[in-house]
Short mmCIF file of C-alpha atoms in Angstrom, two decimals:
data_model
loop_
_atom_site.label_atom_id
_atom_site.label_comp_id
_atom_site.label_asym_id
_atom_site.label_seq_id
_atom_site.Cartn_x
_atom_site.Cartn_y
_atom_site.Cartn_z
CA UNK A 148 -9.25 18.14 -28.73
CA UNK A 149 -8.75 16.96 -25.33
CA UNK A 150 -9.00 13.01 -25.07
CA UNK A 151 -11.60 10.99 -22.88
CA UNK A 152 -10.97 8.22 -20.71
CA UNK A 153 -13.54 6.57 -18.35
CA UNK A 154 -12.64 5.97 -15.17
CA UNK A 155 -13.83 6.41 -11.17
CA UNK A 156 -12.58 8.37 -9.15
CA UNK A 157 -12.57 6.31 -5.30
CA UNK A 158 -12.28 6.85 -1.84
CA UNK A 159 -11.06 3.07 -0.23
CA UNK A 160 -10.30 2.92 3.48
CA UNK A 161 -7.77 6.10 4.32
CA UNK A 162 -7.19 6.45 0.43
CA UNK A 163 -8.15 7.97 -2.77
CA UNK A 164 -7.48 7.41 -6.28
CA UNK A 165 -8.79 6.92 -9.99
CA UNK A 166 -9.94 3.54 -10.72
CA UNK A 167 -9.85 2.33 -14.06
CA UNK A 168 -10.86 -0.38 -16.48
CA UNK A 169 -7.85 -1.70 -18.21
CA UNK A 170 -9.04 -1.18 -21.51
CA UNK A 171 -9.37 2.08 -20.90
CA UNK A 172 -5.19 2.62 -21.23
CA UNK A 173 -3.02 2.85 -24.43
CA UNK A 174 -1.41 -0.88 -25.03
CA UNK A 175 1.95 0.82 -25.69
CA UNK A 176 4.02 1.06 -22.14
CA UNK A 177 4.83 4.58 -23.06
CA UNK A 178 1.74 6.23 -24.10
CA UNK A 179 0.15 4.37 -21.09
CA UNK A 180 3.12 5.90 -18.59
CA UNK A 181 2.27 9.41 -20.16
CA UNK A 182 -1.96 9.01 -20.02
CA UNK A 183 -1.69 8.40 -16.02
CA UNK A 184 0.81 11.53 -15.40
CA UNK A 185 -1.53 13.80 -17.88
CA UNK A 186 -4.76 12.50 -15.50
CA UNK A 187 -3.13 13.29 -12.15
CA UNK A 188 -1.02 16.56 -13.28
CA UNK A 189 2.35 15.04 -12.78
CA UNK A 190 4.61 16.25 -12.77
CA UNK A 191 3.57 19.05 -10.96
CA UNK A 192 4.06 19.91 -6.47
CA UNK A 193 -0.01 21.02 -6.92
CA UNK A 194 -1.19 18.46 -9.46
CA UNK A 195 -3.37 21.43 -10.38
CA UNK A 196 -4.02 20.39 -13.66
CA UNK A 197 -5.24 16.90 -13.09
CA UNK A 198 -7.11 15.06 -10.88
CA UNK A 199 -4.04 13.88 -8.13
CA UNK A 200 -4.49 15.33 -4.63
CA UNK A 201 -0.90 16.84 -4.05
CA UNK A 202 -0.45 14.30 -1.38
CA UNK A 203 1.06 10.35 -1.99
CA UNK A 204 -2.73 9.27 -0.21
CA UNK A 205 -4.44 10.68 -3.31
CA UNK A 206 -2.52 10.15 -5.75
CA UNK A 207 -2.78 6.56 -6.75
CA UNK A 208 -4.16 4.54 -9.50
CA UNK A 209 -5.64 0.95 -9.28
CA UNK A 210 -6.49 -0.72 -13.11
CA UNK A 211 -8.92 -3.32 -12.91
CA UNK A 212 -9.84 -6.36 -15.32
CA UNK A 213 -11.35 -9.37 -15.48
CA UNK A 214 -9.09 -12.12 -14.46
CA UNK A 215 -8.56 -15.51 -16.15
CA UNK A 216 -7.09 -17.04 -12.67
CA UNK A 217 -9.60 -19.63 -11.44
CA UNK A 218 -9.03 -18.86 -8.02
CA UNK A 219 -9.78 -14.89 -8.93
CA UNK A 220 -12.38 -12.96 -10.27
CA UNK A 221 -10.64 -9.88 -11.03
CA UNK A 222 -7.19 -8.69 -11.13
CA UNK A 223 -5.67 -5.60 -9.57
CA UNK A 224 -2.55 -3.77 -10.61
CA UNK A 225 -1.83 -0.98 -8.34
CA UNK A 226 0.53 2.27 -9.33
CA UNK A 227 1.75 5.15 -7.18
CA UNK A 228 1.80 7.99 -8.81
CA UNK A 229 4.62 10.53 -8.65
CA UNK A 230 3.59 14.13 -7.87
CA UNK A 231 6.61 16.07 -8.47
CA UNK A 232 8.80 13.46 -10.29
CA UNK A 233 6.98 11.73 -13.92
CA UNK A 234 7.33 8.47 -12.02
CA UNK A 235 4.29 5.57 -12.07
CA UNK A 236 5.56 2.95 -9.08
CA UNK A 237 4.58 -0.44 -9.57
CA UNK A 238 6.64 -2.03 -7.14
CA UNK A 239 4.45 -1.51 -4.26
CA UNK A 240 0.49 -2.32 -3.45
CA UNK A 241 -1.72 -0.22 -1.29
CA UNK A 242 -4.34 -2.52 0.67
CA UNK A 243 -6.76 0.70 1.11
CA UNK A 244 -7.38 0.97 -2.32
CA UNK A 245 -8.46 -2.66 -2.51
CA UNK A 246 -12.17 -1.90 -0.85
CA UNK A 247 -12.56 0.50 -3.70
CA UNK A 248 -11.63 -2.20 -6.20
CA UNK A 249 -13.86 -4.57 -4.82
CA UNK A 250 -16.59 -2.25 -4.76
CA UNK A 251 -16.23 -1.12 -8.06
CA UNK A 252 -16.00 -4.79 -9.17
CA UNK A 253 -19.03 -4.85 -8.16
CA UNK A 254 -21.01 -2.47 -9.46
CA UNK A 255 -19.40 -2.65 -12.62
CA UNK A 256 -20.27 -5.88 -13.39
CA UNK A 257 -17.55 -7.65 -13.10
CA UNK A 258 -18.61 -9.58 -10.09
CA UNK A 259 -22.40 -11.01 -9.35
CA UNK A 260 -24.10 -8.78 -7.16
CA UNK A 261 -25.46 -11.19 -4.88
CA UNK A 262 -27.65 -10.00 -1.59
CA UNK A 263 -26.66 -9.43 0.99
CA UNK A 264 -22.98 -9.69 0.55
CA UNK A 265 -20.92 -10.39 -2.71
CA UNK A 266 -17.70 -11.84 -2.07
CA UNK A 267 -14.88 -10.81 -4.68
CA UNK A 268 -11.76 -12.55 -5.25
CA UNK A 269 -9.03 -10.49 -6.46
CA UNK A 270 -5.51 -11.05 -7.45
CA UNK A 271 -2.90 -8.31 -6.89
CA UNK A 272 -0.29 -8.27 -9.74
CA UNK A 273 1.85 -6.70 -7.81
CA UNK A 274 2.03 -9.14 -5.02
CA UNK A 275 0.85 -12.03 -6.66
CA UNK A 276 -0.99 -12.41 -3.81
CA UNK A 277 -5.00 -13.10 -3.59
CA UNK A 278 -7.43 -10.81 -1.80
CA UNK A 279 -11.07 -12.08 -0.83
CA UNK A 280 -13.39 -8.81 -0.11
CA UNK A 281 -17.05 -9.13 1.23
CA UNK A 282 -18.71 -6.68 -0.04
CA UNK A 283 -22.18 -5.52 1.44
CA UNK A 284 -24.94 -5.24 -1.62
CA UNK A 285 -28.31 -4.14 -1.74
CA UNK A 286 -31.00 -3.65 -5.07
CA UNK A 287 -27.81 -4.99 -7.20
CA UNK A 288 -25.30 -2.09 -6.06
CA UNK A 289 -22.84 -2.18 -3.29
CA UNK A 290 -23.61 -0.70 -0.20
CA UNK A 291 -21.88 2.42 1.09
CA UNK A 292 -24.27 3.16 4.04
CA UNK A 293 -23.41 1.42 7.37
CA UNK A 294 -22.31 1.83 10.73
CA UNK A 295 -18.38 0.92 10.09
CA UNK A 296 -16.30 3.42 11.22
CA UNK A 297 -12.19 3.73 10.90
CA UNK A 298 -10.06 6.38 12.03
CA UNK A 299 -8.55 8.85 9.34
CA UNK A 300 -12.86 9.20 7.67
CA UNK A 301 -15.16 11.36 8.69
CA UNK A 302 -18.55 9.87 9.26
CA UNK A 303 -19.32 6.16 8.43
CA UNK A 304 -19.91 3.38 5.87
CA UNK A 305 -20.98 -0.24 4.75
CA UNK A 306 -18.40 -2.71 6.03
CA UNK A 307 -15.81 -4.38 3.83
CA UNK A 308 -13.93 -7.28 4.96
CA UNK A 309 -10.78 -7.90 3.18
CA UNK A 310 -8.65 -10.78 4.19
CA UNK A 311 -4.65 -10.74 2.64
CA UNK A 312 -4.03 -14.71 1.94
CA UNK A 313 -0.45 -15.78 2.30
CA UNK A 314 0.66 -12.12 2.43
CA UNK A 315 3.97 -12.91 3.14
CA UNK A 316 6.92 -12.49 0.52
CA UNK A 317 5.37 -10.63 -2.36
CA UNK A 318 8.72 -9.00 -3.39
CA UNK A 319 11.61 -11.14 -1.99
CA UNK A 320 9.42 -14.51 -1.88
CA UNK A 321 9.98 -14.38 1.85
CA UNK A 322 8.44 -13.20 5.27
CA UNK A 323 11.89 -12.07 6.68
CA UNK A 324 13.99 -11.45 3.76
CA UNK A 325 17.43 -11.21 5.83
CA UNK A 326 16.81 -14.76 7.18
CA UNK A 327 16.72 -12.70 10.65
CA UNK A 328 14.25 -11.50 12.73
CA UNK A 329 15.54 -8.62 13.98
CA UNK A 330 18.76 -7.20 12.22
CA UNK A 331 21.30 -4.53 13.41
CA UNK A 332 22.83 -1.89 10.76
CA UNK A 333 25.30 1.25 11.08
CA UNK A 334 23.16 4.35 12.15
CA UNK A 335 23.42 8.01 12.70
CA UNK A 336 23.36 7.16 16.53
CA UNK A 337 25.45 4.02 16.34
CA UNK A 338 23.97 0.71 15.96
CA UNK A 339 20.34 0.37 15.00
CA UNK A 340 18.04 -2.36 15.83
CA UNK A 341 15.94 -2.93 13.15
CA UNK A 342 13.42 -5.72 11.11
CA UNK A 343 12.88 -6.19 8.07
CA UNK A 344 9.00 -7.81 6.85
CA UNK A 345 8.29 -8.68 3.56
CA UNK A 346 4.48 -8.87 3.80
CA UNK A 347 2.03 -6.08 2.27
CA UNK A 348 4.43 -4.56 1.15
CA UNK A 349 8.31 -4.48 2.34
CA UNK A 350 8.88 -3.14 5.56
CA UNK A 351 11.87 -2.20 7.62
CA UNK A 352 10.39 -1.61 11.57
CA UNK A 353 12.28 0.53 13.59
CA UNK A 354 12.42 1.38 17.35
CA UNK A 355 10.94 4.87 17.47
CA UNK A 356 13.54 5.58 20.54
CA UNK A 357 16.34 5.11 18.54
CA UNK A 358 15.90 8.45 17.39
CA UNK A 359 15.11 10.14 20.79
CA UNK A 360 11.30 9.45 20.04
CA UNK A 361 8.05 8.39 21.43
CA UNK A 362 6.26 6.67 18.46
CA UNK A 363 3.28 8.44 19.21
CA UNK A 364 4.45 12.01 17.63
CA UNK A 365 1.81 13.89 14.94
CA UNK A 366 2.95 13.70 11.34
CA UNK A 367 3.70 17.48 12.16
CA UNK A 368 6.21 16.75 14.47
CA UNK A 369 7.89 14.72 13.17
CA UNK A 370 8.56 16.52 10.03
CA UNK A 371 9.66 18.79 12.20
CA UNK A 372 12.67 16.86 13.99
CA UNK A 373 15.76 18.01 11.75
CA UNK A 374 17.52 15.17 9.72
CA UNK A 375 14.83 12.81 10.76
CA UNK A 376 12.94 12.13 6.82
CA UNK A 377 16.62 12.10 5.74
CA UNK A 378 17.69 9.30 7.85
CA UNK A 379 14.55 7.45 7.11
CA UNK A 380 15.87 8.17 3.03
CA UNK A 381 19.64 6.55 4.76
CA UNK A 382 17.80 3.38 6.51
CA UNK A 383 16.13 2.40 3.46
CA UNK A 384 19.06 2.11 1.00
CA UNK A 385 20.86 0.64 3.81
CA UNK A 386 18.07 -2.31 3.48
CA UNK A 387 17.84 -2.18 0.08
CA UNK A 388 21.61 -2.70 0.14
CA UNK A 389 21.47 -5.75 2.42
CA UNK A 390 19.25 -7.37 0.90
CA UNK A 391 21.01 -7.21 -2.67
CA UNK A 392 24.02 -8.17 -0.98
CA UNK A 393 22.06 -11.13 0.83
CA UNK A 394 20.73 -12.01 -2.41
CA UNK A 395 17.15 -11.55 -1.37
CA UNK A 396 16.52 -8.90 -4.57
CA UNK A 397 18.02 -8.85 -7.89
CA UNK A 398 20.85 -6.41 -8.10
CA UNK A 399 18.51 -4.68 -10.75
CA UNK A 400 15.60 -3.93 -7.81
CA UNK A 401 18.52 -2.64 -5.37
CA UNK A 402 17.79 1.26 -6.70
CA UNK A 403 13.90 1.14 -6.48
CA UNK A 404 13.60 -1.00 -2.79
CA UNK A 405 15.78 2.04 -1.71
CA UNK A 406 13.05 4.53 -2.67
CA UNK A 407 10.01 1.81 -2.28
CA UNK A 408 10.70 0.06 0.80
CA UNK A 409 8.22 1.41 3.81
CA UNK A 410 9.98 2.26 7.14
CA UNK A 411 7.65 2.64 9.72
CA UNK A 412 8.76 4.14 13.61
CA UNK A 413 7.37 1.90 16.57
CA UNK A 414 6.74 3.18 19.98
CA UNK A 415 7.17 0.74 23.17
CA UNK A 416 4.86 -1.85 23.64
CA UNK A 417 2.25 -1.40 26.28
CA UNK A 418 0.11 -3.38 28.49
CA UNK A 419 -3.02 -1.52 27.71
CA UNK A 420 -4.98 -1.71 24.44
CA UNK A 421 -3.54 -0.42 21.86
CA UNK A 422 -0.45 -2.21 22.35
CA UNK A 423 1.70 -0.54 19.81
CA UNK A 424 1.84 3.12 18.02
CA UNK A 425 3.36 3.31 14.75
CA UNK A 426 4.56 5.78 12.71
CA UNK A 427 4.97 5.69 8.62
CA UNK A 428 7.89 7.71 6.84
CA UNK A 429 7.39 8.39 3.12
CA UNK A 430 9.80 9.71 1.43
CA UNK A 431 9.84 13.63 1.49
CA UNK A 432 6.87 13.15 4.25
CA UNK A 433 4.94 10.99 6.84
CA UNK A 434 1.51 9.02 6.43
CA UNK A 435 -1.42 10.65 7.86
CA UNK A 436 -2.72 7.59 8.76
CA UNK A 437 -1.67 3.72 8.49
CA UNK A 438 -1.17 2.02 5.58
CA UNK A 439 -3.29 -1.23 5.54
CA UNK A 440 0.19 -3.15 4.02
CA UNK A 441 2.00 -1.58 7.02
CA UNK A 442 -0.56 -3.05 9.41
CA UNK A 443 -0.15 -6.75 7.30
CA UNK A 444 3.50 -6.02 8.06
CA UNK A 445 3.13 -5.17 11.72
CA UNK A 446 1.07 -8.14 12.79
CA UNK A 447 2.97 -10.46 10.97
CA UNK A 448 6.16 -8.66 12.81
CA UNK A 449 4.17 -8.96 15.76
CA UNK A 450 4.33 -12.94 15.34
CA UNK A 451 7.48 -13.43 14.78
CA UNK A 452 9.95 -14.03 18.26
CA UNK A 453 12.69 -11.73 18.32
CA UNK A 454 11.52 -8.90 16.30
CA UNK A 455 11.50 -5.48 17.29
CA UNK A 456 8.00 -5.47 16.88
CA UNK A 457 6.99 -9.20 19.01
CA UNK A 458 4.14 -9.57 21.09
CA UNK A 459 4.12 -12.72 22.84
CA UNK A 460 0.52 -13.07 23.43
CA UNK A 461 -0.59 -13.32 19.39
CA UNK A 462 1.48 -16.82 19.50
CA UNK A 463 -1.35 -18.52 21.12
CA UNK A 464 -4.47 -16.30 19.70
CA UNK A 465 -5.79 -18.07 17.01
CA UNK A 466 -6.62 -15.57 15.31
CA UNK A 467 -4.47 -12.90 17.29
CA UNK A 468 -5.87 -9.53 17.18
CA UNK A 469 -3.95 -6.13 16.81
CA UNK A 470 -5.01 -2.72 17.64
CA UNK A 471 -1.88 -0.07 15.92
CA UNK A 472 -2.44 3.74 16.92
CA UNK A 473 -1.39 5.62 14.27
CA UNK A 474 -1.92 9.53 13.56
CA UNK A 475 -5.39 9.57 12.79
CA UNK A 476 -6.40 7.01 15.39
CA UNK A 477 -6.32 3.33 15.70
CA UNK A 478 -6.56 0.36 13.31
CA UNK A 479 -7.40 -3.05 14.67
CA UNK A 480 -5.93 -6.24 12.20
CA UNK A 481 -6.61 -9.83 13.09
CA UNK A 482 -3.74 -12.16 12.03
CA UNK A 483 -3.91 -16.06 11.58
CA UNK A 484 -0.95 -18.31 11.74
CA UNK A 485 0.33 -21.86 12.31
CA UNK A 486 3.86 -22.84 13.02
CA UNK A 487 5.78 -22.45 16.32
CA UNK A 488 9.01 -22.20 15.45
CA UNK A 489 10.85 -18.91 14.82
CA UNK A 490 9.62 -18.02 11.75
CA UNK A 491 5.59 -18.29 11.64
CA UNK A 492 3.93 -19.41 8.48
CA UNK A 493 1.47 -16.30 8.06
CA UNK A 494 -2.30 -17.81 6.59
CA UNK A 495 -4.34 -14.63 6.28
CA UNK A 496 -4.22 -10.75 7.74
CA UNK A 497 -8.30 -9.31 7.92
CA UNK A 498 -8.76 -5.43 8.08
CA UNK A 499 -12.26 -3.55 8.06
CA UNK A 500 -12.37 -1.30 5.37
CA UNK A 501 -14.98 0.80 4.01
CA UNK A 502 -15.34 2.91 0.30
CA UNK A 503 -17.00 4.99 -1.59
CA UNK A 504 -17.41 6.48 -5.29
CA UNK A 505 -17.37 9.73 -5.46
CA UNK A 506 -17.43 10.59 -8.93
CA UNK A 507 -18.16 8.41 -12.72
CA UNK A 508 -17.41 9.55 -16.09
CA UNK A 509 -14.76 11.09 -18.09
CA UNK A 510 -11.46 12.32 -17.10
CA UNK A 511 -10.16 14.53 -19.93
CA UNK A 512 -6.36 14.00 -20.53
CA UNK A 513 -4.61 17.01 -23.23
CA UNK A 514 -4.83 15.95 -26.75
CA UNK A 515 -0.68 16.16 -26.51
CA UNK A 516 -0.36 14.33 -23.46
CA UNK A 517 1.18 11.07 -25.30
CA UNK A 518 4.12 13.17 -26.70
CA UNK A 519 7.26 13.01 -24.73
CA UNK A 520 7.74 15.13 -21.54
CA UNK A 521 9.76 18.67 -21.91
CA UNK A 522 12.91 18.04 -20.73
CA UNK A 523 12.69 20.78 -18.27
CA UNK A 524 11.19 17.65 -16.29
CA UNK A 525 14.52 15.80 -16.38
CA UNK A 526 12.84 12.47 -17.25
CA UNK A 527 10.60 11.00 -20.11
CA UNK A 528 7.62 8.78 -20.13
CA UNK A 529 8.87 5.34 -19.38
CA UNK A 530 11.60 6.68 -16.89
CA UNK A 531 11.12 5.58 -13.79
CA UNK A 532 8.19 3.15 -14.27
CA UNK A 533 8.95 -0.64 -12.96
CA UNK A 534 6.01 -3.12 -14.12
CA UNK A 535 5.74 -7.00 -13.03
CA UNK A 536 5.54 -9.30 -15.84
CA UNK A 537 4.36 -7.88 -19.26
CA UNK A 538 2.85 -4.61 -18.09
CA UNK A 539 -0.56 -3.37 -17.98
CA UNK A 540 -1.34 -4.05 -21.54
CA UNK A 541 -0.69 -7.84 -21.33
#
């Protein structure tokens, strides 16, 4: 008899995924592993037997509980979820996916619902960073109707303010984890400009031209360039690399930061509004949109003189306010900072986001989901899986 798990399935920002209580998981680290890759099909290219979208934007999982921080109200552990590989990643965040958690803090409960906004503090586990949403409410629900709109959703929605304090060095405890702002590394073309952001999540900016390119090229397109995805694969455990040789990482993290670090293409500056296109490149694939971490990352690169990514003016904007085209339009971040000196002490990054639920209830997970994977899927449950401090279950 299949097995029944509440949860809520969430759109938040240019995201989707399951959002669950975390008492609604097994406490042992491998059942729990297993219960996630039974709910979204993994492993599987289709996901077609669970509730993952076939695409790294859907298939994501944020587990939500009551925190016992006094500066938080709830806590939020994000996990990408592997679509082809039985992989749960918890060595990354996803800032999209934290309007949905704020909403959902909301109407579960966890959170008053106080008129006409509710304002929810939540602590990222992954980060150990702090969040503070405001959260529209109305007759003790939060809103979803409004007049917000941001590229990559049709239609529109209630507005959710979400401000990233302190953003910077959530993995390496550092905004510019080489000590550098802008580094230079062996490349297919020769030597490669590039810099490396720890704030989000960690990012390694790179010059769109390097590789012959605009930065303003569809998703489409660029999977189309030969090589390109591959060389994206070749930058990133060529950071990861530095930065366990610099000592930023623990030797241990070396192999995941070389599958988990972002890389993002930049187009040229411009005088006109927006100022910069950027371009994300997943592994296997590139975003359809803009990662809200990769705009954190961006306008703190932005900040910072002598990056690839600098923009003089946000130096003396207090806040300074970004506008990044990406593939599915533009996304506007405002970034506060104090410090004039070469490396800016980062206060806050504040995005517009909105969410929605779009369906409550059960998800139904195979009665032999908790036994170990066939090993026709070369891995087991466990393999794979990275969690910060004790795990879910703590």
């Amino acid at each position: 008899m299949d097995m029944r798990v509440p949860g809520v399935l969430m759109r938040g920002g240019t995201s989707k995924g399951l959002v669950l209580h975390a008492g609604a998981l097994p406490a042992g680290a491998r059942e729990c592993e297993a219960m996630i890759l039974a709910m979204f099909g993994s492993p599987d290219r289709r996901q077609v037997d669970g509730l993952g979208g076939a695409d790294p934007l859907s298939s994501k999982l944020a587990i939500v509980s009551p925190s016992e921080r006094a500066e938080a109200d709830v806590d939020y552990l994000f996990g990408q979820v592997g679509i082809e590989q039985p992989t749960v990643d918890y060595t990354v965040t996803c800032g999209n996916l934290a309007a949905a958690v704020a909403q959902f803090a909301v109407d579960e409960g966890l959170v008053p619902a106080r008129e006409p906004c509710a304002t929810v503090r939540i602590f990222n586990r992954n980060t150990g960073k702090l969040i503070l949403a405001e959260v529209p409410v109305r007759d003790g629900r939060a809103c979803t109707a409004g007049d917000c709109v941001i590229d990559g959703v049709p239609g529109r929605g209630a507005a959710i303010r979400l401000t990233f304090f302190e953003p910077a060095g959530g993995v390496t405890g550092r905004l510019l984890p080489t000590g550098q702002a802008m580094d230079t590394l062996p490349g297919a073309f020769g030597p490669m400009r590039l810099s490396v952001v720890d704030a989000g999540n960690l990012y390694a900016f790179v010059p769109a031209a390097y590789f012959g390119l605009r930065g303003d090229e569809t998703p489409a397109e660029l999977e189309a360039c030969a090589g390109l995805l591959a060389q994206a694969d070749a930058i990133r455990r060529r950071v990861a690399a530095l930065l366990v040789h610099l000592g930023a990482v623990r030797p241990g993290l070396g192999a995941q930061l070389a599958f988990s670090c972002k890389l993002a293409l930049l187009g040229d500056a411009r005088a006109s509004e927006p100022e910069i296109s950027a371009r994300i490149l997943n592994p296997g694939r590139v975003h359809k949109a803009f990662a809200v971490t990769g705009a954190i990352a961006l306008a703190c690169a932005a900040r910072v003189p002598g990056s690839v990514a600098h923009l003089p003016r946000l130096a003396v904007e207090a806040p300074g306010t970004l506008r990044i085209a990406h593939p599915a339009g533009v996304m506007e971040v405002a970034v506060s900072a104090t410090g004039a000196g070469p490396i800016p002490h980062i206060q806050g990054v504040s995005v517009l986001r909105t969410a929605r639920r779009l369906m409550e209830g059960h998800i139904l997970v195979r009665e032999d989901a908790l036994q170990p994977a066939p090993a026709a899927y070369g891995a087991r449950p466990g393999a794979g899986v990275s969690l910060p401090g004790q795990g879910v279950w703590s």
